CSV table of C-alpha atoms and ligand atoms in Angstrom, one decimal:
chain,number,residue,atom,x,y,z
A,65,MET,CA,26.8,-91.2,108.8
A,66,THR,CA,30.0,-89.5,109.8
A,67,THR,CA,33.1,-91.6,110.2
A,68,ALA,CA,36.1,-91.3,112.4
A,69,THR,CA,39.0,-93.3,113.6
A,70,LEU,CA,40.6,-92.8,117.0
A,71,GLN,CA,41.8,-89.2,117.1
A,72,GLU,CA,43.5,-88.5,120.4
A,73,PRO,CA,45.3,-90.5,123.1
A,74,ALA,CA,43.3,-91.1,126.3
A,75,THR,CA,44.4,-88.9,129.2
A,76,GLY,CA,42.4,-90.2,132.1
A,77,PHE,CA,38.7,-90.3,132.8
A,78,GLN,CA,38.8,-86.7,134.1
A,79,SER,CA,39.0,-85.4,130.5
A,80,LEU,CA,35.7,-87.0,129.7
A,81,GLU,CA,33.7,-84.8,132.0
A,82,LEU,CA,31.8,-87.5,133.7
A,83,SER,CA,29.8,-86.7,136.8
A,84,PRO,CA,31.5,-87.0,140.2
A,85,SER,CA,29.4,-90.0,141.2
A,86,VAL,CA,30.5,-91.9,138.0
A,87,GLN,CA,34.1,-90.8,138.5
A,88,ALA,CA,33.9,-92.2,142.0
A,89,ALA,CA,32.5,-95.5,140.7
A,90,LEU,CA,35.3,-95.6,138.2
A,91,ASN,CA,37.8,-95.1,141.0
A,92,ARG,CA,36.2,-97.9,143.0
A,93,ALA,CA,36.5,-100.2,139.9
A,94,GLN,CA,40.1,-99.0,139.5
A,95,TYR,CA,39.5,-97.9,136.0
A,96,HIS,CA,42.0,-95.0,135.7
A,97,GLN,CA,42.5,-94.6,132.0
A,98,PRO,CA,39.8,-95.0,129.4
A,99,THR,CA,40.6,-97.7,126.7
A,100,PRO,CA,40.7,-96.4,123.1
A,101,ILE,CA,37.1,-97.4,122.4
A,102,GLN,CA,35.9,-95.6,125.6
A,103,ALA,CA,37.9,-92.5,124.7
A,104,ALA,CA,36.4,-92.6,121.3
A,105,VAL,CA,32.7,-93.5,122.0
A,106,ILE,CA,32.0,-91.7,125.3
A,107,PRO,CA,32.5,-88.0,124.2
A,108,HIS,CA,30.1,-88.5,121.3
A,109,ALA,CA,27.5,-90.5,123.2
A,110,LEU,CA,27.6,-87.8,126.0
A,111,THR,CA,26.3,-85.3,123.4
A,112,GLY,CA,23.2,-87.5,122.9
A,113,ARG,CA,24.2,-88.6,119.4
A,114,ASP,CA,23.6,-92.1,118.1
A,115,VAL,CA,26.9,-94.0,117.8
A,116,ILE,CA,28.1,-97.1,115.9
A,117,GLY,CA,31.2,-98.5,117.6
A,118,GLN,CA,33.2,-101.0,115.7
A,119,ALA,CA,35.4,-102.8,118.2
A,120,GLN,CA,36.5,-106.3,119.2
A,121,THR,CA,35.6,-107.8,122.5
A,122,GLY,CA,38.0,-107.4,125.3
A,123,THR,CA,38.7,-103.8,124.5
A,124,GLY,CA,36.4,-102.3,127.2
A,125,LYS,CA,33.4,-101.7,124.9
A,126,THR,CA,30.9,-102.6,127.6
A,127,ALA,CA,31.9,-99.6,129.8
A,128,ALA,CA,32.1,-97.5,126.6
A,129,PHE,CA,28.3,-97.9,126.0
A,130,LEU,CA,27.3,-98.1,129.7
A,131,LEU,CA,29.0,-95.0,131.0
A,132,PRO,CA,27.2,-92.4,129.0
A,133,PHE,CA,23.8,-93.7,130.3
A,134,LEU,CA,25.1,-94.1,133.9
A,135,ASN,CA,26.3,-90.5,133.6
A,136,SER,CA,22.9,-89.2,132.7
A,137,TRP,CA,20.9,-91.4,135.1
A,138,GLN,CA,19.3,-89.6,138.1
A,139,ASP,CA,18.0,-91.2,141.2
A,140,THR,CA,14.4,-89.8,140.9
A,141,ASN,CA,12.3,-92.9,141.3
A,142,GLU,CA,11.2,-92.5,137.7
A,143,PRO,CA,9.5,-95.6,136.6
A,144,GLY,CA,11.7,-97.6,134.3
A,145,PRO,CA,13.5,-99.0,132.6
A,146,GLN,CA,15.2,-96.0,131.0
A,147,ALA,CA,17.7,-98.0,129.1
A,148,VAL,CA,17.8,-101.4,127.4
A,149,VAL,CA,20.8,-103.4,126.2
A,150,LEU,CA,20.3,-106.4,123.9
A,151,ALA,CA,23.1,-109.0,123.7
A,152,PRO,CA,23.2,-112.3,121.9
A,153,THR,CA,24.1,-114.8,124.7
A,154,ARG,CA,23.1,-115.4,128.3
A,155,GLU,CA,26.7,-115.2,129.5
A,156,LEU,CA,27.2,-111.8,127.9
A,157,VAL,CA,23.9,-110.5,129.4
A,158,VAL,CA,25.2,-111.5,132.9
A,159,GLN,CA,28.5,-109.9,132.2
A,160,VAL,CA,27.1,-106.6,131.0
A,161,THR,CA,24.7,-106.5,134.0
A,162,GLN,CA,27.6,-107.0,136.4
A,163,GLU,CA,29.6,-104.3,134.7
A,164,ALA,CA,26.7,-101.9,135.0
A,165,LEU,CA,26.3,-102.6,138.7
A,166,LYS,CA,30.1,-102.3,139.2
A,167,LEU,CA,30.0,-98.8,137.5
A,168,ALA,CA,26.7,-97.7,138.9
A,169,PRO,CA,26.7,-94.1,140.3
A,170,SER,CA,24.5,-95.0,143.3
A,171,LYS,CA,23.5,-98.0,145.3
A,172,HIS,CA,19.9,-97.3,144.3
A,173,PHE,CA,20.7,-98.0,140.6
A,174,ARG,CA,19.0,-101.2,139.6
A,175,ALA,CA,20.0,-103.3,136.6
A,176,LEU,CA,18.3,-106.6,135.6
A,177,ALA,CA,19.5,-109.4,133.4
A,178,VAL,CA,16.7,-111.2,131.5
A,179,TYR,CA,17.5,-114.3,129.5
A,180,GLY,CA,15.9,-117.6,128.7
A,181,GLY,CA,16.5,-120.6,131.0
A,182,GLN,CA,16.2,-118.4,134.1
A,183,ARG,CA,13.0,-118.6,136.1
A,184,PHE,CA,10.3,-116.2,134.9
A,185,GLY,CA,9.0,-115.6,138.5
A,186,GLU,CA,12.3,-114.1,139.7
A,187,GLN,CA,12.5,-111.8,136.7
A,188,LEU,CA,8.8,-110.8,137.3
A,189,ARG,CA,9.4,-109.9,140.9
A,190,ALA,CA,12.4,-107.7,140.0
A,191,LEU,CA,10.6,-106.0,137.2
A,192,LYS,CA,7.6,-105.3,139.4
A,193,LYS,CA,9.9,-103.6,141.9
A,194,GLY,CA,11.2,-101.4,139.1
A,195,VAL,CA,14.5,-101.4,137.3
A,196,ASN,CA,16.6,-98.7,135.6
A,197,LEU,CA,18.4,-100.9,133.1
A,198,VAL,CA,17.3,-104.1,131.4
A,199,VAL,CA,20.0,-106.2,129.8
A,200,GLY,CA,18.5,-109.1,127.9
A,201,THR,CA,18.7,-111.6,125.1
A,202,PRO,CA,16.2,-110.6,122.4
A,203,GLY,CA,14.0,-113.7,122.8
A,204,ARG,CA,13.4,-113.3,126.5
A,205,VAL,CA,12.9,-109.5,126.3
A,206,LEU,CA,10.2,-110.1,123.7
A,207,ASP,CA,8.5,-112.7,125.9
A,208,HIS,CA,8.2,-110.1,128.6
A,209,LEU,CA,6.9,-107.6,126.1
A,210,GLY,CA,4.3,-110.0,124.9
A,211,ARG,CA,3.1,-110.7,128.4
A,212,GLY,CA,3.0,-107.1,129.3
A,213,THR,CA,5.5,-107.7,132.2
A,214,LEU,CA,8.0,-105.3,130.6
A,215,VAL,CA,7.2,-101.9,129.1
A,216,LEU,CA,9.8,-100.0,127.2
A,217,GLY,CA,7.8,-96.8,126.7
A,218,ARG,CA,10.3,-94.8,128.9
A,219,VAL,CA,13.5,-96.1,127.3
A,220,ARG,CA,15.7,-93.2,126.2
A,221,TYR,CA,18.9,-95.2,125.7
A,222,ALA,CA,19.1,-98.4,123.7
A,223,VAL,CA,22.2,-100.5,122.9
A,224,LEU,CA,22.7,-103.4,120.5
A,225,ASP,CA,25.8,-105.2,121.7
A,226,GLU,CA,27.5,-107.6,119.3
A,227,ALA,CA,25.0,-106.7,116.6
A,228,ASP,CA,26.7,-108.8,113.9
A,229,ARG,CA,26.5,-111.9,116.2
A,230,MET,CA,22.8,-111.2,117.0
A,231,LEU,CA,22.0,-111.1,113.3
A,232,ASP,CA,24.0,-114.2,112.6
A,233,ILE,CA,21.8,-116.2,114.9
A,234,GLY,CA,18.6,-114.9,113.4
A,235,PHE,CA,17.6,-112.2,116.0
A,236,ARG,CA,16.8,-109.6,113.4
A,237,PRO,CA,13.0,-109.7,113.6
A,238,ASP,CA,13.1,-109.8,117.4
A,239,ILE,CA,15.5,-106.8,117.5
A,240,GLU,CA,13.3,-104.8,115.2
A,241,ARG,CA,10.2,-105.6,117.2
A,242,ILE,CA,11.9,-104.6,120.5
A,243,LEU,CA,13.1,-101.3,119.0
A,244,ARG,CA,9.6,-100.6,117.8
A,245,HIS,CA,8.5,-100.8,121.5
A,246,CYS,CA,10.9,-98.1,122.4
A,247,PRO,CA,10.1,-94.4,121.9
A,248,GLN,CA,11.4,-92.9,118.7
A,249,GLN,CA,13.0,-90.1,120.6
A,250,ARG,CA,15.8,-92.1,122.1
A,251,GLN,CA,19.6,-92.5,121.7
A,252,THR,CA,20.8,-95.7,120.1
A,253,LEU,CA,24.2,-97.2,120.3
A,254,LEU,CA,25.3,-100.2,118.2
A,255,LEU,CA,28.5,-102.2,118.9
A,256,SER,CA,29.8,-104.7,116.4
A,257,ALA,CA,33.1,-106.3,115.5
A,258,THR,CA,32.3,-106.1,111.9
A,259,LEU,CA,29.8,-104.1,109.9
A,260,PRO,CA,28.3,-106.3,107.2
A,261,GLY,CA,25.3,-105.2,105.1
A,262,PRO,CA,22.6,-106.4,107.4
A,263,VAL,CA,24.0,-104.6,110.4
A,264,LEU,CA,24.3,-101.4,108.4
A,265,ARG,CA,20.7,-101.7,107.2
A,266,LEU,CA,19.6,-102.2,110.8
A,267,ALA,CA,21.5,-99.1,111.7
A,268,GLN,CA,20.0,-97.1,108.9
A,269,ARG,CA,16.5,-98.0,109.9
A,270,TYR,CA,16.7,-97.5,113.6
A,271,MET,CA,19.4,-94.9,114.2
A,272,HIS,CA,19.5,-91.2,113.5
A,273,GLU,CA,22.7,-89.9,111.7
A,274,PRO,CA,25.0,-92.1,113.8
A,275,HIS,CA,28.6,-91.2,114.3
A,276,HIS,CA,30.8,-94.1,113.2
A,277,ILE,CA,33.8,-95.1,115.2
A,278,ASN,CA,36.0,-97.9,113.8
A,279,LEU,CA,38.7,-99.4,116.0
A,280,SER,CA,38.6,-102.8,114.5
A,281,PRO,CA,41.8,-103.8,112.8
A,282,GLU,CA,41.4,-104.7,109.1
A,283,ARG,CA,41.9,-108.3,109.8
A,284,PRO,CA,41.4,-110.0,113.0
A,285,THR,CA,44.9,-110.0,114.4
A,286,VAL,CA,45.7,-111.1,117.9
A,287,HIS,CA,49.2,-109.7,118.5
A,288,THR,CA,49.6,-110.4,122.2
A,289,ILE,CA,48.7,-114.1,121.8
A,290,ARG,CA,51.4,-116.7,121.2
A,291,GLN,CA,49.9,-119.1,118.7
A,292,SER,CA,51.2,-122.6,117.9
A,293,TYR,CA,49.9,-125.9,116.8
A,294,ILE,CA,51.0,-129.5,117.6
A,295,THR,CA,50.3,-132.4,115.2
A,296,VAL,CA,48.6,-135.4,116.8
A,297,ASP,CA,46.6,-138.5,115.8
A,298,GLU,CA,43.0,-138.4,117.0
A,299,ASP,CA,43.5,-141.3,119.5
A,300,ARG,CA,46.4,-139.6,121.2
A,301,LYS,CA,44.9,-136.3,121.8
A,302,PHE,CA,44.2,-136.9,125.5
A,303,ASP,CA,47.8,-138.0,126.2
A,304,LEU,CA,48.9,-134.9,124.4
A,305,LEU,CA,46.6,-132.7,126.5
A,306,VAL,CA,48.0,-134.1,129.7
A,307,ARG,CA,51.5,-133.4,128.6
A,308,VAL,CA,50.7,-129.9,127.4
A,309,LEU,CA,48.9,-129.0,130.7
A,310,ASP,CA,52.0,-130.3,132.7
A,311,ARG,CA,54.3,-128.3,130.6
A,312,GLU,CA,52.4,-125.1,130.4
A,313,ASN,CA,50.9,-125.1,133.9
A,314,PRO,CA,48.2,-122.6,132.9
A,315,ARG,CA,46.8,-120.1,135.3
A,316,GLN,CA,43.4,-120.7,133.8
A,317,CYS,CA,42.6,-122.3,130.4
A,318,ILE,CA,39.7,-123.2,128.2
A,319,ILE,CA,39.9,-126.4,126.3
A,320,PHE,CA,37.7,-126.2,123.3
A,321,CYS,CA,35.9,-129.2,121.8
A,322,GLN,CA,33.8,-129.2,118.7
A,323,ARG,CA,30.8,-131.1,120.0
A,324,LYS,CA,29.0,-131.1,123.3
A,325,ARG,CA,29.3,-134.9,123.6
A,326,ASP,CA,33.0,-134.8,123.2
A,327,ALA,CA,33.4,-131.9,125.7
A,328,ASP,CA,31.5,-133.9,128.2
A,329,ARG,CA,33.5,-137.1,127.7
A,330,LEU,CA,36.8,-135.2,127.8
A,331,TYR,CA,35.7,-133.5,131.0
A,332,ARG,CA,34.9,-136.8,132.7
A,333,THR,CA,38.3,-138.3,131.8
A,334,LEU,CA,40.2,-135.1,132.7
A,335,ARG,CA,38.6,-134.7,136.1
A,336,GLU,CA,40.0,-138.1,137.1
A,337,GLN,CA,43.5,-136.7,136.6
A,338,ARG,CA,43.3,-133.1,137.6
A,339,LYS,CA,41.5,-130.9,140.2
A,340,ARG,CA,39.5,-127.8,139.5
A,341,VAL,CA,38.2,-129.0,136.1
A,342,SER,CA,34.7,-128.2,134.8
A,343,THR,CA,32.7,-128.2,131.6
A,344,MET,CA,30.5,-125.8,129.8
A,345,HIS,CA,28.2,-126.5,126.9
A,346,GLY,CA,24.7,-125.8,125.6
A,347,ASP,CA,23.2,-129.0,127.1
A,348,LEU,CA,23.8,-127.8,130.7
A,349,ALA,CA,20.9,-126.2,132.6
A,350,GLN,CA,21.2,-122.4,132.7
A,351,PRO,CA,21.5,-122.1,136.5
A,352,LEU,CA,24.4,-124.5,136.4
A,353,ARG,CA,26.0,-122.6,133.5
A,354,ASP,CA,25.7,-119.4,135.5
A,355,ARG,CA,27.4,-121.0,138.5
A,356,ILE,CA,30.2,-122.5,136.4
A,357,MET,CA,30.9,-119.1,134.8
A,358,GLN,CA,31.0,-117.4,138.2
A,359,TYR,CA,33.4,-120.1,139.6
A,360,PHE,CA,35.5,-119.6,136.4
A,361,ARG,CA,35.5,-115.8,136.8
A,362,ASP,CA,36.5,-116.2,140.5
A,363,GLY,CA,39.5,-118.4,139.5
A,364,LYS,CA,38.1,-121.5,141.3
A,365,ILE,CA,38.1,-123.5,138.1
A,366,VAL,CA,41.5,-123.8,136.3
A,367,CYS,CA,40.5,-125.9,133.2
A,368,LEU,CA,37.2,-125.4,131.5
A,369,VAL,CA,36.3,-127.9,128.8
A,370,ALA,CA,33.9,-126.1,126.6
A,371,THR,CA,32.2,-125.9,123.2
A,372,ASP,CA,31.9,-122.6,121.2
A,373,VAL,CA,29.1,-121.6,123.6
A,374,VAL,CA,31.9,-119.7,125.4
A,375,GLY,CA,33.8,-118.7,122.2
A,376,ARG,CA,32.3,-115.2,121.9
A,377,GLY,CA,32.4,-112.2,124.2
A,378,ILE,CA,33.2,-113.9,127.4
A,379,ASP,CA,35.6,-112.0,129.4
A,380,VAL,CA,37.7,-113.6,132.1
A,381,THR,CA,41.0,-111.8,132.5
A,382,GLY,CA,42.7,-114.8,134.2
A,383,ILE,CA,42.7,-117.0,131.1
A,384,SER,CA,46.3,-117.6,130.2
A,385,HIS,CA,45.8,-120.4,127.7
A,386,ILE,CA,43.4,-121.6,125.0
A,387,ILE,CA,43.7,-125.1,123.9
A,388,ASN,CA,41.9,-126.1,120.7
A,389,TYR,CA,41.5,-129.8,121.4
A,390,ASP,CA,39.5,-129.9,118.3
A,391,LEU,CA,40.1,-127.3,115.6
A,392,PRO,CA,37.1,-125.1,114.9
A,393,GLU,CA,35.3,-125.8,111.7
A,394,ASP,CA,35.1,-122.1,110.9
A,395,ALA,CA,38.2,-119.9,110.8
A,396,ASP,CA,36.3,-117.0,112.4
A,397,ASN,CA,35.5,-119.1,115.4
A,398,TYR,CA,39.3,-119.7,115.9
A,399,VAL,CA,39.7,-115.9,116.3
A,400,HIS,CA,36.8,-115.7,118.7
A,401,ARG,CA,38.1,-118.7,120.8
A,402,ILE,CA,41.7,-117.4,121.1
A,403,GLY,CA,40.4,-113.9,121.8
A,404,ARG,CA,39.3,-115.3,125.3
A,405,THR,CA,43.0,-115.0,126.3
A,406,GLY,CA,45.3,-112.0,125.8
A,407,ARG,CA,42.6,-109.7,127.3
A,408,MET,CA,43.2,-106.1,128.0
A,409,GLY,CA,46.8,-106.3,126.5
A,410,LYS,CA,47.9,-109.3,128.7
A,411,ASP,CA,49.8,-112.1,127.1
A,412,GLY,CA,48.1,-115.3,126.2
A,413,VAL,CA,48.9,-118.6,124.7
A,414,ALA,CA,46.8,-120.5,122.1
A,415,ILE,CA,47.7,-124.1,121.3
A,416,SER,CA,45.8,-126.0,118.6
A,417,PHE,CA,45.9,-129.8,118.1
A,418,VAL,CA,45.9,-130.7,114.4
A,419,THR,CA,45.3,-134.2,113.1
A,420,PRO,CA,46.8,-135.4,109.8
A,421,GLU,CA,43.6,-134.6,107.9
A,422,GLU,CA,43.3,-131.0,109.1
A,423,GLY,CA,46.0,-129.3,107.0
A,424,GLU,CA,43.5,-127.4,104.9
A,425,ARG,CA,41.6,-126.2,107.9
A,426,LEU,CA,44.8,-124.9,109.5
A,427,THR,CA,45.6,-123.1,106.3
A,428,GLN,CA,42.2,-121.4,106.3
A,429,ILE,CA,42.9,-120.3,109.9
A,430,GLU,CA,46.3,-118.9,109.0
A,431,VAL,CA,44.8,-117.0,106.1
A,432,CYS,CA,42.2,-115.6,108.4
A,433,VAL,CA,44.7,-114.4,111.1
A,434,ASN,CA,47.0,-113.5,108.3
A,435,SER,CA,50.1,-115.2,109.7
A,436,LEU,CA,51.8,-118.6,109.8
A,437,ILE,CA,51.1,-120.4,113.0
A,438,ARG,CA,54.3,-121.9,114.5
A,439,GLN,CA,54.6,-125.7,114.9
A,440,ASP,CA,55.3,-126.7,118.5
A,441,GLN,CA,56.9,-130.0,119.6
A,442,ILE,CA,56.2,-132.2,122.6
A,443,GLU,CA,58.6,-135.1,123.3
A,444,GLY,CA,57.0,-138.4,122.5
A,445,PHE,CA,54.7,-136.8,119.9
A,446,GLU,CA,56.2,-137.1,116.5
A,447,SER,CA,55.6,-134.0,114.5
A,448,PHE,CA,54.4,-134.5,110.9
A,449,ARG,CA,53.0,-132.4,108.2
A,450,PRO,CA,49.2,-132.0,108.1
A,451,ARG,CA,48.0,-133.1,104.7
A,452,ILE,CA,46.5,-130.7,102.2
A,453,LYS,CA,44.8,-131.7,98.9
A,454,VAL,CA,47.4,-132.6,96.3
A,455,GLU,CA,46.5,-131.5,92.8
A,456,THR,CA,46.7,-134.3,90.2
A,457,PRO,CA,48.0,-133.4,86.7
A,458,GLU,CA,44.5,-133.8,85.3
A,459,ALA,CA,43.1,-131.2,87.6
A,460,PRO,CA,43.7,-127.6,86.4
A,461,LYS,CA,46.3,-126.0,88.6
A,462,LYS,CA,44.0,-123.5,90.1
A,463,ALA,CA,44.3,-122.3,93.7
A,464,VAL,CA,41.3,-122.9,95.9
A,465,PRO,CA,40.1,-119.5,97.1
A,466,VAL,CA,39.6,-119.3,100.8
A,467,PHE,CA,38.3,-116.1,102.2
A,468,GLY,CA,39.1,-114.6,98.8
A,469,ARG,CA,42.7,-115.6,98.9
A,470,PRO,CA,44.6,-118.7,97.6
A,471,VAL,CA,45.4,-121.5,100.0
A,472,ARG,CA,49.0,-121.2,101.3
A,473,ARG,CA,51.2,-124.0,100.2
A,474,TYR,CA,53.0,-126.1,102.9
A,475,SER,CA,56.4,-126.2,101.3
A,476,ASN,CA,57.7,-124.0,104.2
A,477,ARG,CA,56.8,-126.7,106.7
A,478,LEU,CA,59.0,-129.5,105.3
B,637,AMP,P1,34.9,-105.7,127.6
B,637,AMP,O1,35.6,-105.5,126.3
B,637,AMP,O2,33.8,-104.7,127.9
B,637,AMP,O3,34.4,-107.1,127.8
B,637,AMP,O4,36.0,-105.4,128.8
B,637,AMP,C1,37.1,-106.2,129.1
B,637,AMP,C2,37.6,-106.1,130.5
B,637,AMP,O5,38.2,-104.8,130.7
B,637,AMP,C3,36.5,-106.1,131.6
B,637,AMP,O6,37.1,-107.0,132.6
B,637,AMP,C4,36.4,-104.8,132.1
B,637,AMP,O7,36.0,-104.8,133.5
B,637,AMP,C5,37.8,-104.2,131.9
B,637,AMP,N1,37.8,-102.8,131.7
B,637,AMP,C6,37.0,-102.1,130.9
B,637,AMP,N2,37.4,-100.8,130.9
B,637,AMP,C7,38.5,-100.6,131.7
B,637,AMP,C8,39.4,-99.6,132.0
B,637,AMP,N3,39.2,-98.3,131.6
B,637,AMP,N4,40.4,-99.8,132.9
B,637,AMP,C9,40.6,-101.1,133.3
B,637,AMP,N5,39.8,-102.1,133.0
B,637,AMP,C10,38.8,-101.9,132.2
């Protein structure tokens, strides 16, 4: 495996030697400059090499892995698909498919999203007509392979998007089975925010001398996002939310709840007070989820009350605010949630509601983002210090390791 970091500044897509029809599609999409991950990945992928791209979402990585394939695609009625992209969630699958259609070099280019929860019949009809690119969640792709309704014998370009996330949710056997359906003579790209052991092992087994590009910062930092927290008792969270929304007047915001039930309840209360509110969680039927995501992308929904089902990968550039109505249980999820704003270098605001018991969790998040989060004040809401465990004299004075580092003390918050 060869390794590189970003070597040279991007100087426009012309320098990448893409075909005139792809250049025209880029112009239509108004993409004038490649993002760093695009400038780093595309030249290597264009040579036919396998590539591992380590990059966070919101950096343009979808186009980075789609453009090399679109560039080589020819309108020859060749039976397809010639490329397959695997992604962990339905929303990402839809997003990648839309990006492929946006950047397609010809109106004859056909991309199909296949994911669970969508009617089989529709997918079957589209597959029968023939598609050039299949973008799918591993489970549904495997279903089609099992029924013989999808054949990957002509795939020459395979992409694993958000590979770490796919492995997190146990897709490894599915991914391996799908890759075994593809010809060995193919190009494989793997995109991942982190490269833990299982991802590397997958890469070693299914890739050929991949070129490794690492644009992920050492720690997940989110510089363009103004982060703050407000302390509040559990039973006053809704009043606080109303005040925060009045003060901030977000262009678009996601309000994150920890549980589906709570998201639903909050949505019902909030919609009595505000217009253009909706909700998104795993209990909603897929067609409804798709419709809500589309409305949200189109800016028709201003406040989306959601669970972590939208915490990863979703890209809606209009999101100005993230409100953590409930703090996430896992500090990594905090980073993914707030990464929904501040996309493509835009500013974003992330405000977290913290109850008196949640001091430890806040500390873990601060350790994870490697900075202290500012305390914000709203009139009528008394600020207090979130509690952290107090060590008794009997207990040995040993710092509790969190993510390999000691818990930060709160003396600076007094
Ligand atoms: P991604 O990280 O692939 O989810 O992309 C984030 C957003 O950036 C999407 O809305 C893309 O349409 C947009 N985008 C990707 N590449 C470019 C580019 N070179 N110029 C402008 N916008 C881009």
